[in-house]
CSV table of C-alpha atoms in Angstrom, one decimal:
chain,number,residue,atom,x,y,z
A,1,MET,CA,5.9,9.4,-36.4
A,2,SER,CA,3.3,6.9,-37.7
A,3,THR,CA,0.0,6.3,-36.0
A,4,GLU,CA,0.9,2.7,-35.3
A,5,SER,CA,4.1,3.6,-33.4
A,6,ARG,CA,2.6,6.4,-31.3
A,7,LYS,CA,2.1,5.4,-27.7
A,8,MET,CA,-1.4,5.4,-26.2
A,9,PRO,CA,-2.0,8.3,-23.8
A,10,PHE,CA,-1.6,7.3,-20.2
A,11,GLY,CA,-5.2,8.0,-19.1
A,12,PHE,CA,-6.6,6.2,-22.0
A,13,ALA,CA,-4.4,3.2,-21.4
A,14,MET,CA,-5.4,3.1,-17.8
A,15,GLY,CA,-9.1,3.4,-18.6
A,16,LEU,CA,-8.9,0.7,-21.3
A,17,THR,CA,-7.1,-1.7,-19.0
A,18,TYR,CA,-9.5,-1.1,-16.2
A,19,ARG,CA,-12.5,-1.7,-18.4
A,20,LYS,CA,-11.1,-4.9,-19.8
A,21,LEU,CA,-10.3,-6.2,-16.3
A,22,ALA,CA,-13.7,-5.1,-15.0
A,23,ALA,CA,-15.4,-6.9,-18.0
A,24,LEU,CA,-13.5,-10.1,-17.3
A,25,PHE,CA,-14.4,-9.9,-13.6
A,26,GLN,CA,-18.1,-9.1,-14.5
A,27,GLN,CA,-18.2,-12.1,-16.9
A,28,ARG,CA,-16.9,-14.4,-14.2
A,29,LEU,CA,-19.2,-13.0,-11.4
A,30,SER,CA,-22.3,-13.0,-13.5
A,31,ALA,CA,-23.5,-16.4,-12.2
A,32,TYR,CA,-23.5,-14.8,-8.7
A,33,GLY,CA,-25.7,-11.8,-9.6
A,34,ILE,CA,-23.1,-9.2,-8.5
A,35,THR,CA,-21.1,-6.6,-10.3
A,36,PRO,CA,-17.4,-5.8,-9.7
A,37,GLU,CA,-18.2,-2.6,-8.0
A,38,GLN,CA,-20.7,-4.3,-5.7
A,39,TRP,CA,-18.2,-7.0,-5.1
A,40,SER,CA,-15.6,-4.4,-4.0
A,41,ALA,CA,-18.0,-2.8,-1.6
A,42,LEU,CA,-19.2,-6.1,-0.2
A,43,ASN,CA,-15.6,-7.3,0.2
A,44,GLN,CA,-14.7,-4.2,2.2
A,45,ILE,CA,-17.8,-4.6,4.4
A,46,ASP,CA,-17.1,-8.3,4.9
A,47,CYS,CA,-13.5,-7.6,5.9
A,48,SER,CA,-14.4,-4.8,8.3
A,49,GLN,CA,-17.9,-5.3,9.7
A,50,GLY,CA,-19.6,-2.1,10.9
A,51,LEU,CA,-18.1,0.5,8.5
A,52,ILE,CA,-20.1,3.6,7.8
A,53,GLN,CA,-20.9,4.5,4.2
A,54,ARG,CA,-18.2,7.2,4.0
A,55,GLU,CA,-15.5,4.7,5.0
A,56,ILE,CA,-16.6,2.2,2.4
A,57,ALA,CA,-16.7,4.9,-0.3
A,58,GLN,CA,-13.2,6.0,0.6
A,59,ARG,CA,-11.8,2.5,0.5
A,60,ILE,CA,-13.2,1.7,-3.0
A,61,GLY,CA,-12.9,5.2,-4.5
A,62,LYS,CA,-16.6,6.0,-5.0
A,63,ASP,CA,-18.6,9.2,-4.4
A,64,LYS,CA,-21.5,9.4,-2.0
A,65,PRO,CA,-24.3,9.0,-4.6
A,66,SER,CA,-22.6,6.0,-6.2
A,67,MET,CA,-22.0,4.4,-2.8
A,68,THR,CA,-25.6,4.9,-1.8
A,69,ARG,CA,-26.7,3.2,-5.1
A,70,ILE,CA,-24.3,0.3,-4.6
A,71,LEU,CA,-25.4,-0.3,-0.9
A,72,ASP,CA,-29.0,-0.1,-1.9
A,73,HIS,CA,-28.5,-2.9,-4.5
A,74,LEU,CA,-26.6,-5.0,-2.0
A,75,GLU,CA,-29.3,-4.6,0.6
A,76,LYS,CA,-32.1,-5.5,-1.9
A,77,LYS,CA,-30.1,-8.7,-2.7
A,78,GLY,CA,-29.9,-9.6,1.0
A,79,LEU,CA,-26.1,-9.3,1.0
A,80,ILE,CA,-25.8,-6.5,3.6
A,81,TYR,CA,-27.9,-4.9,6.3
A,82,LYS,CA,-27.7,-1.4,7.9
A,83,LYS,CA,-27.9,-0.6,11.6
A,84,ALA,CA,-28.2,2.9,13.0
A,85,GLY,CA,-25.0,4.2,14.6
A,86,ASP,CA,-24.9,4.6,18.4
A,87,ARG,CA,-23.3,8.0,18.3
A,88,ASP,CA,-24.8,9.5,15.2
A,89,ARG,CA,-28.3,8.3,14.3
A,90,ARG,CA,-28.0,9.9,10.9
A,91,SER,CA,-25.2,7.6,9.8
A,92,PHE,CA,-25.6,3.8,9.8
A,93,LEU,CA,-23.2,1.0,10.2
A,94,VAL,CA,-23.0,-1.6,7.4
A,95,TYR,CA,-22.7,-5.4,7.9
A,96,SER,CA,-22.6,-8.3,5.6
A,97,THR,CA,-25.3,-11.0,6.0
A,98,GLU,CA,-24.6,-14.7,6.0
A,99,LEU,CA,-25.5,-14.7,2.2
A,100,GLY,CA,-23.1,-11.8,1.7
A,101,ARG,CA,-20.3,-13.6,3.5
A,102,GLU,CA,-20.9,-16.7,1.4
A,103,ILE,CA,-20.8,-14.7,-1.9
A,104,ILE,CA,-17.4,-13.3,-0.9
A,105,ARG,CA,-16.2,-16.7,0.2
A,106,VAL,CA,-17.0,-18.3,-3.2
A,107,THR,CA,-16.1,-15.4,-5.4
A,108,THR,CA,-12.7,-14.4,-3.8
A,109,PRO,CA,-11.0,-17.2,-5.8
A,110,ILE,CA,-12.4,-15.6,-9.0
A,111,GLU,CA,-10.8,-12.2,-8.1
A,112,GLU,CA,-7.6,-14.0,-7.2
A,113,SER,CA,-7.5,-15.9,-10.5
A,114,ILE,CA,-7.8,-12.7,-12.4
A,115,THR,CA,-4.9,-11.2,-10.4
A,116,ALA,CA,-2.9,-14.4,-11.2
A,117,GLU,CA,-3.7,-14.1,-14.9
A,118,VAL,CA,-2.4,-10.5,-14.9
A,119,LYS,CA,0.7,-11.5,-13.0
A,120,ALA,CA,1.3,-14.3,-15.5
A,121,CYS,CA,2.2,-11.7,-18.2
A,122,LEU,CA,4.6,-9.8,-15.9
A,123,SER,CA,7.7,-10.7,-14.0
A,124,GLU,CA,7.4,-10.4,-10.2
A,125,GLU,CA,9.6,-7.3,-10.3
A,126,GLU,CA,7.4,-5.8,-13.1
A,127,HIS,CA,4.3,-6.5,-11.1
A,128,ASP,CA,5.7,-5.0,-7.9
A,129,ASN,CA,7.0,-1.9,-9.9
A,130,MET,CA,3.6,-1.5,-11.6
A,131,ILE,CA,1.7,-1.6,-8.2
A,132,GLU,CA,4.2,0.9,-6.7
A,133,LEU,CA,3.9,3.3,-9.7
A,134,LEU,CA,0.1,3.1,-9.7
A,135,GLN,CA,0.0,3.9,-6.0
A,136,ARG,CA,2.4,6.8,-6.6
A,137,VAL,CA,0.1,8.2,-9.4
A,138,GLN,CA,-3.0,7.8,-7.2
A,139,LEU,CA,-1.4,9.7,-4.3
A,140,HIS,CA,-0.2,12.4,-6.7
A,141,ILE,CA,-3.7,12.8,-8.3
A,142,GLU,CA,-5.3,12.8,-4.8
A,143,GLY,CA,-3.0,15.7,-3.9
A,144,LYS,CA,-4.0,17.6,-7.0
A,145,LEU,CA,-7.7,17.0,-6.3
A,146,LYS,CA,-7.5,18.4,-2.7
A,147,HIS,CA,-5.7,21.5,-3.9
A,148,THR,CA,-8.2,22.7,-6.5
A,149,ASP,CA,-10.2,25.8,-6.1
A,150,CYS,CA,-13.4,24.3,-7.6
C-alpha cells in the first residue's frame, strides 16, 4: 500500500480537524479578544447563570487547572464574575457580566457560520451521522477513562 493511499489514523484525523476548526474560530474571534475555549466557557455560563466551576468544566471537557485559568482570564476581561455559594463557601457560582452577555450575543453568529460552513461540505444525513458517531466515540472513551486503574 502506498503512503498516499493509507488512511490517516483516527486520533490524528480528529485532532487535525479540531485544530483547523479552532484556528478558524480563533481567527474570526480575534477582534473580540477571546479564544475559542474562553468562548465555550462563557457561552455555557451565559446559558446557565450560576454554574459552579466543576459543572462548567464538565460541559466543555476541561480539567480543573485549565478551567481555573480560563475563568481567571474571563474575569480579568470583565466578562464574568464569581459569587460565593450559599451552601458551600469554598465553591463559587459563576455569572456572565453585561459585557460577557454582549460578547456572546455578537459572536454566536460567528460560531454558527463555522457550523454552516462545515455542514456545506456534507449532506444533512452525513452531518447527522457524523454527530451521532462522534457522540458514540465520546461515550465509549469516557467509559474507558472511568474504568482505568491509574
